Every structure is written in structure tokens, then in C-alpha cells.
Amino acid sequence: MLKIAVLVSGGGTNLQAIIDGIKNGDITNTEITAVISNNANAYALTRAKDNGIKAMCISPKDYSSRDIFNQALLDEVNKLDVDLIVLAGYLVRIPEAMVHQYSHRIINIHPSLIPSFCGVGFYGLKVHEAALEKGVKVTGATVHYVDEGMDTGEIIFQKAVDVLPDDTPETLQRRVMEQAEWKLLPAAINMIANRQNI
Ligand code: GRF
């Protein structure tokens, strides 16, 4: 059984896709041990509680320094004794010590076809604003392993999504979520949960 911790910051639609995937059998051999958010008001925490999943807020605002927050986050994750950490719309930089300790055991969903529109400053709607500004005809989403960089780790899966002439950042974001993110993240978790050499 793959035990996962899901880190979130916002609405939690990617978390919901994981929850639904476990319920409907798209994801097997997996359990969500806990959901952790840096944002006490994240609706993702409500989604977790509504599904009987341990939900925690660990916010940098509650610590006197980022280093102390980083250590507190790592300590809490270690207590959970999980096999995989899933970043599902998590907007806080992952502590370097966590990246090293959980090498090749942290994955992230990014709303573009990496290496396009990624790295510092590219998150949420900003990604889609940049894609529309550039005038790309195809965008998509990428699920990748997390390394020391920002959106630079080994790519696991990608899925392309058409950009439509009348797209706004909001309509494009929604289509990328529906057609790519919510499919790729569950698929990656299921692959990791069921590969032979784990
Ligand atoms: C979305 O823009 C998603 O692409 C990115 O984080 C944002 C929030 O996702 N990964 P969610 O609804 O909180 O899962």
C-alpha cells in the first residue's frame, strides 16, 4: 500500500481528483495519510475533512523564520511515515532537506508543458496568462519528480491541451485542469503505487 501525503495551498481540485481516483479504482494500492496546507483557509482542507482524511495547516506565518518552518514541516511529514509526497497546487518552496531526504519520492503537477512557462513566478493563472501572451496554440500539464530546482525534476507524464482563440486565462486554466491535470496526477500516483521496483 502506497502511503501518500498531499500538500496543498488552494481549492484542492487536484486533491479531489486523487480522492475520486482512489474511490473509483483509477488509483489502486494507495491511501492518503494526510493533507497539509500552508493556508488555513484552503478549501482543499475542507475536501480532506469531508473525506475523513487527516488535515493539517503548517504555515510559515506561524514560525519566526523560514528555516524553523522548514524544519517543522519536515518533522511533521516524517511523523506521517509516508512513501510519497504529492504537491497538488502547493505554493511554498519545498525545503532542500526534504528534497534530499525524499529524493525521487516527491511529485508535482504543473499547469504547462515543461520546460515552457515554468520556474520562478509561474504558478496558477500566471502560467496561462504567459501562454496566451506568447500565443501558443497548444499547452497542457506536466507531472514530474521534484528536485532542488523549480519545476526542473524528471518528467513523468505530460498531456497536451489545445488553446482556443477566445480563451481567457480562466477558461484555459479550467480546460488544462479538466483535460490534463486531473488525469495526469492520479495516473502518476497509480503508476508509482503499482510499479514492481518500488
Ligand atoms: C492550479 O492552477 C494547478 O494547475 C496548480 O495549482 C493550482 C490550484 O490547483 N498545480 P488546486 O485546485 O488547488 O488543485
mmCIF file with all atom_site columns, C-alpha atoms and ligand atoms in Angstrom:
data_model
loop_
_atom_site.group_PDB
_atom_site.id
_atom_site.type_symbol
_atom_site.label_atom_id
_atom_site.label_alt_id
_atom_site.label_comp_id
_atom_site.label_asym_id
_atom_site.label_entity_id
_atom_site.label_seq_id
_atom_site.pdbx_PDB_ins_code
_atom_site.Cartn_x
_atom_site.Cartn_y
_atom_site.Cartn_z
_atom_site.occupancy
_atom_site.B_iso_or_equiv
_atom_site.pdbx_formal_charge
_atom_site.auth_seq_id
_atom_site.auth_comp_id
_atom_site.auth_asym_id
_atom_site.auth_atom_id
_atom_site.pdbx_PDB_model_num
ATOM   1   C CA . MET A 1 1   ? 0.000   0.000  0.000   1.00 0.00 ? 1   MET A CA 1
ATOM   2   C CA . LEU A 1 2   ? 1.463   3.352  -1.078  1.00 0.00 ? 2   LEU A CA 1
ATOM   3   C CA . LYS A 1 3   ? 1.018   5.901  1.725   1.00 0.00 ? 3   LYS A CA 1
ATOM   4   C CA . ILE A 1 4   ? 0.906   9.476  0.436   1.00 0.00 ? 4   ILE A CA 1
ATOM   5   C CA . ALA A 1 5   ? 0.862   12.952 1.941   1.00 0.00 ? 5   ALA A CA 1
ATOM   6   C CA . VAL A 1 6   ? -0.738  15.594 -0.290  1.00 0.00 ? 6   VAL A CA 1
ATOM   7   C CA . LEU A 1 7   ? 0.472   19.197 0.088   1.00 0.00 ? 7   LEU A CA 1
ATOM   8   C CA . VAL A 1 8   ? -1.974  21.895 -0.993  1.00 0.00 ? 8   VAL A CA 1
ATOM   9   C CA . SER A 1 9   ? -2.470  25.674 -0.925  1.00 0.00 ? 9   SER A CA 1
ATOM   10  C CA . GLY A 1 10  ? -5.782  26.384 -2.602  1.00 0.00 ? 10  GLY A CA 1
ATOM   11  C CA . GLY A 1 11  ? -9.050  24.974 -3.874  1.00 0.00 ? 11  GLY A CA 1
ATOM   12  C CA . GLY A 1 12  ? -7.860  21.372 -3.920  1.00 0.00 ? 12  GLY A CA 1
ATOM   13  C CA . THR A 1 13  ? -9.314  20.243 -7.250  1.00 0.00 ? 13  THR A CA 1
ATOM   14  C CA . ASN A 1 14  ? -6.204  18.137 -7.869  1.00 0.00 ? 14  ASN A CA 1
ATOM   15  C CA . LEU A 1 15  ? -6.574  16.649 -4.376  1.00 0.00 ? 15  LEU A CA 1
ATOM   16  C CA . GLN A 1 16  ? -10.203 15.902 -5.217  1.00 0.00 ? 16  GLN A CA 1
ATOM   17  C CA . ALA A 1 17  ? -9.085  14.102 -8.383  1.00 0.00 ? 17  ALA A CA 1
ATOM   18  C CA . ILE A 1 18  ? -6.843  11.885 -6.233  1.00 0.00 ? 18  ILE A CA 1
ATOM   19  C CA . ILE A 1 19  ? -9.625  11.219 -3.712  1.00 0.00 ? 19  ILE A CA 1
ATOM   20  C CA . ASP A 1 20  ? -12.048 10.382 -6.539  1.00 0.00 ? 20  ASP A CA 1
ATOM   21  C CA . GLY A 1 21  ? -9.429  8.237  -8.288  1.00 0.00 ? 21  GLY A CA 1
ATOM   22  C CA . ILE A 1 22  ? -8.979  6.094  -5.177  1.00 0.00 ? 22  ILE A CA 1
ATOM   23  C CA . LYS A 1 23  ? -12.764 5.797  -4.774  1.00 0.00 ? 23  LYS A CA 1
ATOM   24  C CA . ASN A 1 24  ? -13.449 4.828  -8.405  1.00 0.00 ? 24  ASN A CA 1
ATOM   25  C CA . GLY A 1 25  ? -10.486 2.479  -8.765  1.00 0.00 ? 25  GLY A CA 1
ATOM   26  C CA . ASP A 1 26  ? -8.373  4.569  -11.152 1.00 0.00 ? 26  ASP A CA 1
ATOM   27  C CA . ILE A 1 27  ? -5.823  4.646  -8.349  1.00 0.00 ? 27  ILE A CA 1
ATOM   28  C CA . THR A 1 28  ? -5.180  1.353  -6.531  1.00 0.00 ? 28  THR A CA 1
ATOM   29  C CA . ASN A 1 29  ? -2.924  0.253  -3.712  1.00 0.00 ? 29  ASN A CA 1
ATOM   30  C CA . THR A 1 30  ? -2.839  3.802  -2.339  1.00 0.00 ? 30  THR A CA 1
ATOM   31  C CA . GLU A 1 31  ? -4.030  5.646  0.747   1.00 0.00 ? 31  GLU A CA 1
ATOM   32  C CA . ILE A 1 32  ? -3.904  9.347  1.594   1.00 0.00 ? 32  ILE A CA 1
ATOM   33  C CA . THR A 1 33  ? -2.364  9.521  5.061   1.00 0.00 ? 33  THR A CA 1
ATOM   34  C CA . ALA A 1 34  ? -2.765  13.285 5.423   1.00 0.00 ? 34  ALA A CA 1
ATOM   35  C CA . VAL A 1 35  ? -3.312  16.582 3.626   1.00 0.00 ? 35  VAL A CA 1
ATOM   36  C CA . ILE A 1 36  ? -1.104  19.509 4.655   1.00 0.00 ? 36  ILE A CA 1
ATOM   37  C CA . SER A 1 37  ? -1.675  23.137 3.658   1.00 0.00 ? 37  SER A CA 1
ATOM   38  C CA . ASN A 1 38  ? 0.260   26.329 4.305   1.00 0.00 ? 38  ASN A CA 1
ATOM   39  C CA . ASN A 1 39  ? -3.102  28.149 4.090   1.00 0.00 ? 39  ASN A CA 1
ATOM   40  C CA . ALA A 1 40  ? -5.602  27.620 6.901   1.00 0.00 ? 40  ALA A CA 1
ATOM   41  C CA . ASN A 1 41  ? -8.395  28.770 4.601   1.00 0.00 ? 41  ASN A CA 1
ATOM   42  C CA . ALA A 1 42  ? -7.583  26.437 1.734   1.00 0.00 ? 42  ALA A CA 1
ATOM   43  C CA . TYR A 1 43  ? -10.762 24.703 0.591   1.00 0.00 ? 43  TYR A CA 1
ATOM   44  C CA . ALA A 1 44  ? -8.542  21.673 -0.018  1.00 0.00 ? 44  ALA A CA 1
ATOM   45  C CA . LEU A 1 45  ? -8.508  21.167 3.775   1.00 0.00 ? 45  LEU A CA 1
ATOM   46  C CA . THR A 1 46  ? -12.306 21.061 3.746   1.00 0.00 ? 46  THR A CA 1
ATOM   47  C CA . ARG A 1 47  ? -12.218 18.455 0.974   1.00 0.00 ? 47  ARG A CA 1
ATOM   48  C CA . ALA A 1 48  ? -9.872  16.350 3.119   1.00 0.00 ? 48  ALA A CA 1
ATOM   49  C CA . LYS A 1 49  ? -12.040 16.612 6.238   1.00 0.00 ? 49  LYS A CA 1
ATOM   50  C CA . ASP A 1 50  ? -15.182 15.846 4.230   1.00 0.00 ? 50  ASP A CA 1
ATOM   51  C CA . ASN A 1 51  ? -13.488 12.602 3.174   1.00 0.00 ? 51  ASN A CA 1
ATOM   52  C CA . GLY A 1 52  ? -12.246 11.630 6.625   1.00 0.00 ? 52  GLY A CA 1
ATOM   53  C CA . ILE A 1 53  ? -8.627  12.443 5.810   1.00 0.00 ? 53  ILE A CA 1
ATOM   54  C CA . LYS A 1 54  ? -6.289  13.977 8.415   1.00 0.00 ? 54  LYS A CA 1
ATOM   55  C CA . ALA A 1 55  ? -5.969  17.670 7.517   1.00 0.00 ? 55  ALA A CA 1
ATOM   56  C CA . MET A 1 56  ? -3.237  19.941 8.878   1.00 0.00 ? 56  MET A CA 1
ATOM   57  C CA . CYS A 1 57  ? -2.211  23.562 8.425   1.00 0.00 ? 57  CYS A CA 1
ATOM   58  C CA . ILE A 1 58  ? 1.514   24.240 8.740   1.00 0.00 ? 58  ILE A CA 1
ATOM   59  C CA . SER A 1 59  ? 2.040   27.867 7.797   1.00 0.00 ? 59  SER A CA 1
ATOM   60  C CA . PRO A 1 60  ? 5.287   29.847 7.530   1.00 0.00 ? 60  PRO A CA 1
ATOM   61  C CA . LYS A 1 61  ? 3.362   32.682 9.225   1.00 0.00 ? 61  LYS A CA 1
ATOM   62  C CA . ASP A 1 62  ? 3.299   30.656 12.448  1.00 0.00 ? 62  ASP A CA 1
ATOM   63  C CA . TYR A 1 63  ? 7.087   30.395 12.677  1.00 0.00 ? 63  TYR A CA 1
ATOM   64  C CA . SER A 1 64  ? 9.713   33.019 13.466  1.00 0.00 ? 64  SER A CA 1
ATOM   65  C CA . SER A 1 65  ? 11.832  32.117 10.445  1.00 0.00 ? 65  SER A CA 1
ATOM   66  C CA . ARG A 1 66  ? 11.601  30.161 7.217   1.00 0.00 ? 66  ARG A CA 1
ATOM   67  C CA . ASP A 1 67  ? 14.302  27.779 8.461   1.00 0.00 ? 67  ASP A CA 1
ATOM   68  C CA . ILE A 1 68  ? 12.234  26.953 11.561  1.00 0.00 ? 68  ILE A CA 1
ATOM   69  C CA . PHE A 1 69  ? 9.123   26.467 9.387   1.00 0.00 ? 69  PHE A CA 1
ATOM   70  C CA . ASN A 1 70  ? 11.088  24.221 7.020   1.00 0.00 ? 70  ASN A CA 1
ATOM   71  C CA . GLN A 1 71  ? 12.201  22.018 9.898   1.00 0.00 ? 71  GLN A CA 1
ATOM   72  C CA . ALA A 1 72  ? 8.691   21.893 11.377  1.00 0.00 ? 72  ALA A CA 1
ATOM   73  C CA . LEU A 1 73  ? 7.226   20.857 8.017   1.00 0.00 ? 73  LEU A CA 1
ATOM   74  C CA . LEU A 1 74  ? 9.829   18.131 7.552   1.00 0.00 ? 74  LEU A CA 1
ATOM   75  C CA . ASP A 1 75  ? 9.315   16.882 11.121  1.00 0.00 ? 75  ASP A CA 1
ATOM   76  C CA . GLU A 1 76  ? 5.533   16.638 10.614  1.00 0.00 ? 76  GLU A CA 1
ATOM   77  C CA . VAL A 1 77  ? 5.904   14.857 7.270   1.00 0.00 ? 77  VAL A CA 1
ATOM   78  C CA . ASN A 1 78  ? 8.401   12.414 8.766   1.00 0.00 ? 78  ASN A CA 1
ATOM   79  C CA . LYS A 1 79  ? 5.935   11.594 11.569  1.00 0.00 ? 79  LYS A CA 1
ATOM   80  C CA . LEU A 1 80  ? 3.415   10.543 8.912   1.00 0.00 ? 80  LEU A CA 1
ATOM   81  C CA . ASP A 1 81  ? 5.802   7.848  7.643   1.00 0.00 ? 81  ASP A CA 1
ATOM   82  C CA . VAL A 1 82  ? 4.646   8.192  4.023   1.00 0.00 ? 82  VAL A CA 1
ATOM   83  C CA . ASP A 1 83  ? 6.153   6.694  0.862   1.00 0.00 ? 83  ASP A CA 1
ATOM   84  C CA . LEU A 1 84  ? 5.347   9.615  -1.469  1.00 0.00 ? 84  LEU A CA 1
ATOM   85  C CA . ILE A 1 85  ? 4.744   13.343 -1.120  1.00 0.00 ? 85  ILE A CA 1
ATOM   86  C CA . VAL A 1 86  ? 2.359   14.814 -3.700  1.00 0.00 ? 86  VAL A CA 1
ATOM   87  C CA . LEU A 1 87  ? 2.403   18.577 -4.377  1.00 0.00 ? 87  LEU A CA 1
ATOM   88  C CA . ALA A 1 88  ? -1.105  19.411 -5.612  1.00 0.00 ? 88  ALA A CA 1
ATOM   89  C CA . GLY A 1 89  ? -1.205  23.160 -6.066  1.00 0.00 ? 89  GLY A CA 1
ATOM   90  C CA . TYR A 1 90  ? 1.290   23.723 -3.239  1.00 0.00 ? 90  TYR A CA 1
ATOM   91  C CA . LEU A 1 91  ? 2.829   27.187 -3.492  1.00 0.00 ? 91  LEU A CA 1
ATOM   92  C CA . VAL A 1 92  ? 5.568   27.058 -0.836  1.00 0.00 ? 92  VAL A CA 1
ATOM   93  C CA . ARG A 1 93  ? 9.161   26.159 -1.775  1.00 0.00 ? 93  ARG A CA 1
ATOM   94  C CA . ILE A 1 94  ? 9.964   22.615 -0.610  1.00 0.00 ? 94  ILE A CA 1
ATOM   95  C CA . PRO A 1 95  ? 12.822  22.663 1.911   1.00 0.00 ? 95  PRO A CA 1
ATOM   96  C CA . GLU A 1 96  ? 16.103  21.380 0.456   1.00 0.00 ? 96  GLU A CA 1
ATOM   97  C CA . ALA A 1 97  ? 16.434  18.906 3.331   1.00 0.00 ? 97  ALA A CA 1
ATOM   98  C CA . MET A 1 98  ? 13.046  17.408 2.370   1.00 0.00 ? 98  MET A CA 1
ATOM   99  C CA . VAL A 1 99  ? 14.034  17.161 -1.308  1.00 0.00 ? 99  VAL A CA 1
ATOM   100 C CA . HIS A 1 100 ? 17.196  15.269 -0.304  1.00 0.00 ? 100 HIS A CA 1
ATOM   101 C CA . GLN A 1 101 ? 15.504  13.032 2.277   1.00 0.00 ? 101 GLN A CA 1
ATOM   102 C CA . TYR A 1 102 ? 12.623  12.211 -0.101  1.00 0.00 ? 102 TYR A CA 1
ATOM   103 C CA . SER A 1 103 ? 14.721  12.031 -3.250  1.00 0.00 ? 103 SER A CA 1
ATOM   104 C CA . HIS A 1 104 ? 12.599  10.703 -6.137  1.00 0.00 ? 104 HIS A CA 1
ATOM   105 C CA . ARG A 1 105 ? 9.642   10.486 -3.717  1.00 0.00 ? 105 ARG A CA 1
ATOM   106 C CA . ILE A 1 106 ? 8.101   13.941 -4.244  1.00 0.00 ? 106 ILE A CA 1
ATOM   107 C CA . ILE A 1 107 ? 5.974   14.669 -7.316  1.00 0.00 ? 107 ILE A CA 1
ATOM   108 C CA . ASN A 1 108 ? 4.392   17.907 -8.534  1.00 0.00 ? 108 ASN A CA 1
ATOM   109 C CA . ILE A 1 109 ? 1.715   18.847 -11.054 1.00 0.00 ? 109 ILE A CA 1
ATOM   110 C CA . HIS A 1 110 ? 2.492   21.935 -13.122 1.00 0.00 ? 110 HIS A CA 1
ATOM   111 C CA . PRO A 1 111 ? -0.061  23.528 -15.489 1.00 0.00 ? 111 PRO A CA 1
ATOM   112 C CA . SER A 1 112 ? 2.143   23.773 -18.588 1.00 0.00 ? 112 SER A CA 1
ATOM   113 C CA . LEU A 1 113 ? 4.254   21.592 -20.848 1.00 0.00 ? 113 LEU A CA 1
ATOM   114 C CA . ILE A 1 114 ? 7.585   21.955 -19.035 1.00 0.00 ? 114 ILE A CA 1
ATOM   115 C CA . PRO A 1 115 ? 10.074  23.489 -19.982 1.00 0.00 ? 115 PRO A CA 1
ATOM   116 C CA . SER A 1 116 ? 7.626   26.110 -21.218 1.00 0.00 ? 116 SER A CA 1
ATOM   117 C CA . PHE A 1 117 ? 6.114   28.600 -18.766 1.00 0.00 ? 117 PHE A CA 1
ATOM   118 C CA . CYS A 1 118 ? 7.658   27.197 -15.594 1.00 0.00 ? 118 CYS A CA 1
ATOM   119 C CA . GLY A 1 119 ? 10.091  28.203 -12.884 1.00 0.00 ? 119 GLY A CA 1
ATOM   120 C CA . VAL A 1 120 ? 10.028  31.161 -10.505 1.00 0.00 ? 120 VAL A CA 1
ATOM   121 C CA . GLY A 1 121 ? 6.862   33.245 -10.812 1.00 0.00 ? 121 GLY A CA 1
ATOM   122 C CA . PHE A 1 122 ? 4.993   30.726 -12.999 1.00 0.00 ? 122 PHE A CA 1
ATOM   123 C CA . TYR A 1 123 ? 2.109   29.401 -10.918 1.00 0.00 ? 123 TYR A CA 1
ATOM   124 C CA . GLY A 1 124 ? -1.673  29.336 -11.072 1.00 0.00 ? 124 GLY A CA 1
ATOM   125 C CA . LEU A 1 125 ? -3.229  31.774 -13.557 1.00 0.00 ? 125 LEU A CA 1
ATOM   126 C CA . LYS A 1 126 ? 0.149   33.390 -14.294 1.00 0.00 ? 126 LYS A CA 1
ATOM   127 C CA . VAL A 1 127 ? 1.114   30.277 -16.266 1.00 0.00 ? 127 VAL A CA 1
ATOM   128 C CA . HIS A 1 128 ? -1.910  30.597 -18.539 1.00 0.00 ? 128 HIS A CA 1
ATOM   129 C CA . GLU A 1 129 ? -1.550  34.373 -18.873 1.00 0.00 ? 129 GLU A CA 1
ATOM   130 C CA . ALA A 1 130 ? 2.004   33.785 -20.157 1.00 0.00 ? 130 ALA A CA 1
ATOM   131 C CA . ALA A 1 131 ? 0.853   31.072 -22.584 1.00 0.00 ? 131 ALA A CA 1
ATOM   132 C CA . LEU A 1 132 ? -1.841  33.353 -24.028 1.00 0.00 ? 132 LEU A CA 1
ATOM   133 C CA . GLU A 1 133 ? 0.587   36.286 -24.170 1.00 0.00 ? 133 GLU A CA 1
ATOM   134 C CA . LYS A 1 134 ? 3.044   34.146 -26.152 1.00 0.00 ? 134 LYS A CA 1
ATOM   135 C CA . GLY A 1 135 ? 0.289   32.949 -28.435 1.00 0.00 ? 135 GLY A CA 1
ATOM   136 C CA . VAL A 1 136 ? 0.975   29.224 -28.158 1.00 0.00 ? 136 VAL A CA 1
ATOM   137 C CA . LYS A 1 137 ? -1.633  27.022 -29.864 1.00 0.00 ? 137 LYS A CA 1
ATOM   138 C CA . VAL A 1 138 ? -1.041  24.076 -27.564 1.00 0.00 ? 138 VAL A CA 1
ATOM   139 C CA . THR A 1 139 ? -0.326  23.990 -23.847 1.00 0.00 ? 139 THR A CA 1
ATOM   140 C CA . GLY A 1 140 ? -1.002  21.313 -21.235 1.00 0.00 ? 140 GLY A CA 1
ATOM   141 C CA . ALA A 1 141 ? 0.232   19.947 -17.926 1.00 0.00 ? 141 ALA A CA 1
ATOM   142 C CA . THR A 1 142 ? 3.252   18.078 -16.601 1.00 0.00 ? 142 THR A CA 1
ATOM   143 C CA . VAL A 1 143 ? 3.694   15.811 -13.606 1.00 0.00 ? 143 VAL A CA 1
ATOM   144 C CA . HIS A 1 144 ? 7.317   15.495 -12.565 1.00 0.00 ? 144 HIS A CA 1
ATOM   145 C CA . TYR A 1 145 ? 9.596   14.484 -9.731  1.00 0.00 ? 145 TYR A CA 1
ATOM   146 C CA . VAL A 1 146 ? 10.716  17.368 -7.535  1.00 0.00 ? 146 VAL A CA 1
ATOM   147 C CA . ASP A 1 147 ? 14.435  18.094 -7.327  1.00 0.00 ? 147 ASP A CA 1
ATOM   148 C CA . GLU A 1 148 ? 16.410  21.055 -5.951  1.00 0.00 ? 148 GLU A CA 1
ATOM   149 C CA . GLY A 1 149 ? 15.212  23.315 -8.745  1.00 0.00 ? 149 GLY A CA 1
ATOM   150 C CA . MET A 1 150 ? 11.816  24.866 -9.501  1.00 0.00 ? 150 MET A CA 1
ATOM   151 C CA . ASP A 1 151 ? 9.830   22.678 -11.930 1.00 0.00 ? 151 ASP A CA 1
ATOM   152 C CA . THR A 1 152 ? 13.108  21.083 -13.107 1.00 0.00 ? 152 THR A CA 1
ATOM   153 C CA . GLY A 1 153 ? 12.848  17.453 -11.995 1.00 0.00 ? 153 GLY A CA 1
ATOM   154 C CA . GLU A 1 154 ? 12.491  14.357 -14.175 1.00 0.00 ? 154 GLU A CA 1
ATOM   155 C CA . ILE A 1 155 ? 9.252   14.444 -16.139 1.00 0.00 ? 155 ILE A CA 1
ATOM   156 C CA . ILE A 1 156 ? 6.851   11.544 -15.505 1.00 0.00 ? 156 ILE A CA 1
ATOM   157 C CA . PHE A 1 157 ? 3.847   12.328 -17.739 1.00 0.00 ? 157 PHE A CA 1
ATOM   158 C CA . GLN A 1 158 ? 2.648   15.198 -19.924 1.00 0.00 ? 158 GLN A CA 1
ATOM   159 C CA . LYS A 1 159 ? -0.645  15.850 -21.695 1.00 0.00 ? 159 LYS A CA 1
ATOM   160 C CA . ALA A 1 160 ? -1.302  18.478 -24.385 1.00 0.00 ? 160 ALA A CA 1
ATOM   161 C CA . VAL A 1 161 ? -4.368  20.713 -24.398 1.00 0.00 ? 161 VAL A CA 1
ATOM   162 C CA . ASP A 1 162 ? -5.492  22.965 -27.276 1.00 0.00 ? 162 ASP A CA 1
ATOM   163 C CA . VAL A 1 163 ? -5.583  26.730 -26.759 1.00 0.00 ? 163 VAL A CA 1
ATOM   164 C CA . LEU A 1 164 ? -8.791  28.177 -28.263 1.00 0.00 ? 164 LEU A CA 1
ATOM   165 C CA . PRO A 1 165 ? -8.951  31.581 -29.986 1.00 0.00 ? 165 PRO A CA 1
ATOM   166 C CA . ASP A 1 166 ? -11.348 33.041 -27.417 1.00 0.00 ? 166 ASP A CA 1
ATOM   167 C CA . ASP A 1 167 ? -9.597  31.630 -24.364 1.00 0.00 ? 167 ASP A CA 1
ATOM   168 C CA . THR A 1 168 ? -9.097  33.741 -21.286 1.00 0.00 ? 168 THR A CA 1
ATOM   169 C CA . PRO A 1 169 ? -6.588  32.691 -18.600 1.00 0.00 ? 169 PRO A CA 1
ATOM   170 C CA . GLU A 1 170 ? -9.522  31.360 -16.604 1.00 0.00 ? 170 GLU A CA 1
ATOM   171 C CA . THR A 1 171 ? -11.067 29.274 -19.394 1.00 0.00 ? 171 THR A CA 1
ATOM   172 C CA . LEU A 1 172 ? -7.661  27.905 -20.356 1.00 0.00 ? 172 LEU A CA 1
ATOM   173 C CA . GLN A 1 173 ? -6.820  27.049 -16.721 1.00 0.00 ? 173 GLN A CA 1
ATOM   174 C CA . ARG A 1 174 ? -10.087 25.170 -16.369 1.00 0.00 ? 174 ARG A CA 1
ATOM   175 C CA . ARG A 1 175 ? -9.541  23.166 -19.557 1.00 0.00 ? 175 ARG A CA 1
ATOM   176 C CA . VAL A 1 176 ? -5.950  22.302 -18.584 1.00 0.00 ? 176 VAL A CA 1
ATOM   177 C CA . MET A 1 177 ? -7.203  21.136 -15.185 1.00 0.00 ? 177 MET A CA 1
ATOM   178 C CA . GLU A 1 178 ? -10.090 19.086 -16.606 1.00 0.00 ? 178 GLU A CA 1
ATOM   179 C CA . GLN A 1 179 ? -8.275  17.562 -19.571 1.00 0.00 ? 179 GLN A CA 1
ATOM   180 C CA . ALA A 1 180 ? -4.764  17.210 -18.178 1.00 0.00 ? 180 ALA A CA 1
ATOM   181 C CA . GLU A 1 181 ? -4.020  17.863 -14.500 1.00 0.00 ? 181 GLU A CA 1
ATOM   182 C CA . TRP A 1 182 ? -6.868  15.822 -13.055 1.00 0.00 ? 182 TRP A CA 1
ATOM   183 C CA . LYS A 1 183 ? -5.849  12.875 -15.276 1.00 0.00 ? 183 LYS A CA 1
ATOM   184 C CA . LEU A 1 184 ? -2.065  13.047 -15.039 1.00 0.00 ? 184 LEU A CA 1
ATOM   185 C CA . LEU A 1 185 ? -1.682  13.283 -11.264 1.00 0.00 ? 185 LEU A CA 1
ATOM   186 C CA . PRO A 1 186 ? -3.861  10.242 -10.474 1.00 0.00 ? 186 PRO A CA 1
ATOM   187 C CA . ALA A 1 187 ? -2.144  8.319  -13.274 1.00 0.00 ? 187 ALA A CA 1
ATOM   188 C CA . ALA A 1 188 ? 1.294   9.090  -11.878 1.00 0.00 ? 188 ALA A CA 1
ATOM   189 C CA . ILE A 1 189 ? 0.303   8.076  -8.346  1.00 0.00 ? 189 ILE A CA 1
ATOM   190 C CA . ASN A 1 190 ? -1.237  4.841  -9.623  1.00 0.00 ? 190 ASN A CA 1
ATOM   191 C CA . MET A 1 191 ? 1.902   4.070  -11.647 1.00 0.00 ? 191 MET A CA 1
ATOM   192 C CA . ILE A 1 192 ? 4.151   4.619  -8.629  1.00 0.00 ? 192 ILE A CA 1
ATOM   193 C CA . ALA A 1 193 ? 1.822   2.651  -6.355  1.00 0.00 ? 193 ALA A CA 1
ATOM   194 C CA . ASN A 1 194 ? 1.874   -0.363 -8.655  1.00 0.00 ? 194 ASN A CA 1
ATOM   195 C CA . ARG A 1 195 ? 5.331   -0.468 -10.196 1.00 0.00 ? 195 ARG A CA 1
ATOM   196 C CA . GLN A 1 196 ? 7.345   -3.544 -9.307  1.00 0.00 ? 196 GLN A CA 1
ATOM   197 C CA . ASN A 1 197 ? 10.576  -1.947 -8.199  1.00 0.00 ? 197 ASN A CA 1
ATOM   198 C CA . ILE A 1 198 ? 9.263   0.410  -5.511  1.00 0.00 ? 198 ILE A CA 1
HETATM 199 C C1 . GRF B 2 .   ? -3.870  25.082 -10.325 1.00 0.00 ? 1   GRF B C1 1
HETATM 200 O O1 . GRF B 2 .   ? -3.544  26.191 -11.142 1.00 0.00 ? 1   GRF B O1 1
HETATM 201 C C2 . GRF B 2 .   ? -2.968  23.944 -10.685 1.00 0.00 ? 1   GRF B C2 1
HETATM 202 O O2 . GRF B 2 .   ? -2.635  24.000 -12.036 1.00 0.00 ? 1   GRF B O2 1
HETATM 203 C C3 . GRF B 2 .   ? -1.752  24.183 -9.881  1.00 0.00 ? 1   GRF B C3 1
HETATM 204 O O3 . GRF B 2 .   ? -2.241  24.719 -8.652  1.00 0.00 ? 1   GRF B O3 1
HETATM 205 C C4 . GRF B 2 .   ? -3.481  25.423 -8.902  1.00 0.00 ? 1   GRF B C4 1
HETATM 206 C C5 . GRF B 2 .   ? -4.530  25.063 -7.880  1.00 0.00 ? 1   GRF B C5 1
HETATM 207 O O4 . GRF B 2 .   ? -4.883  23.741 -8.022  1.00 0.00 ? 1   GRF B O4 1
HETATM 208 N N1 . GRF B 2 .   ? -0.984  22.969 -9.717  1.00 0.00 ? 1   GRF B N1 1
HETATM 209 P P1 . GRF B 2 .   ? -5.913  23.028 -6.992  1.00 0.00 ? 1   GRF B P1 1
HETATM 210 O O5 . GRF B 2 .   ? -7.307  23.318 -7.479  1.00 0.00 ? 1   GRF B O5 1
HETATM 211 O O6 . GRF B 2 .   ? -5.681  23.622 -5.611  1.00 0.00 ? 1   GRF B O6 1
HETATM 212 O O7 . GRF B 2 .   ? -5.585  21.588 -7.083  1.00 0.00 ? 1   GRF B O7 1
#
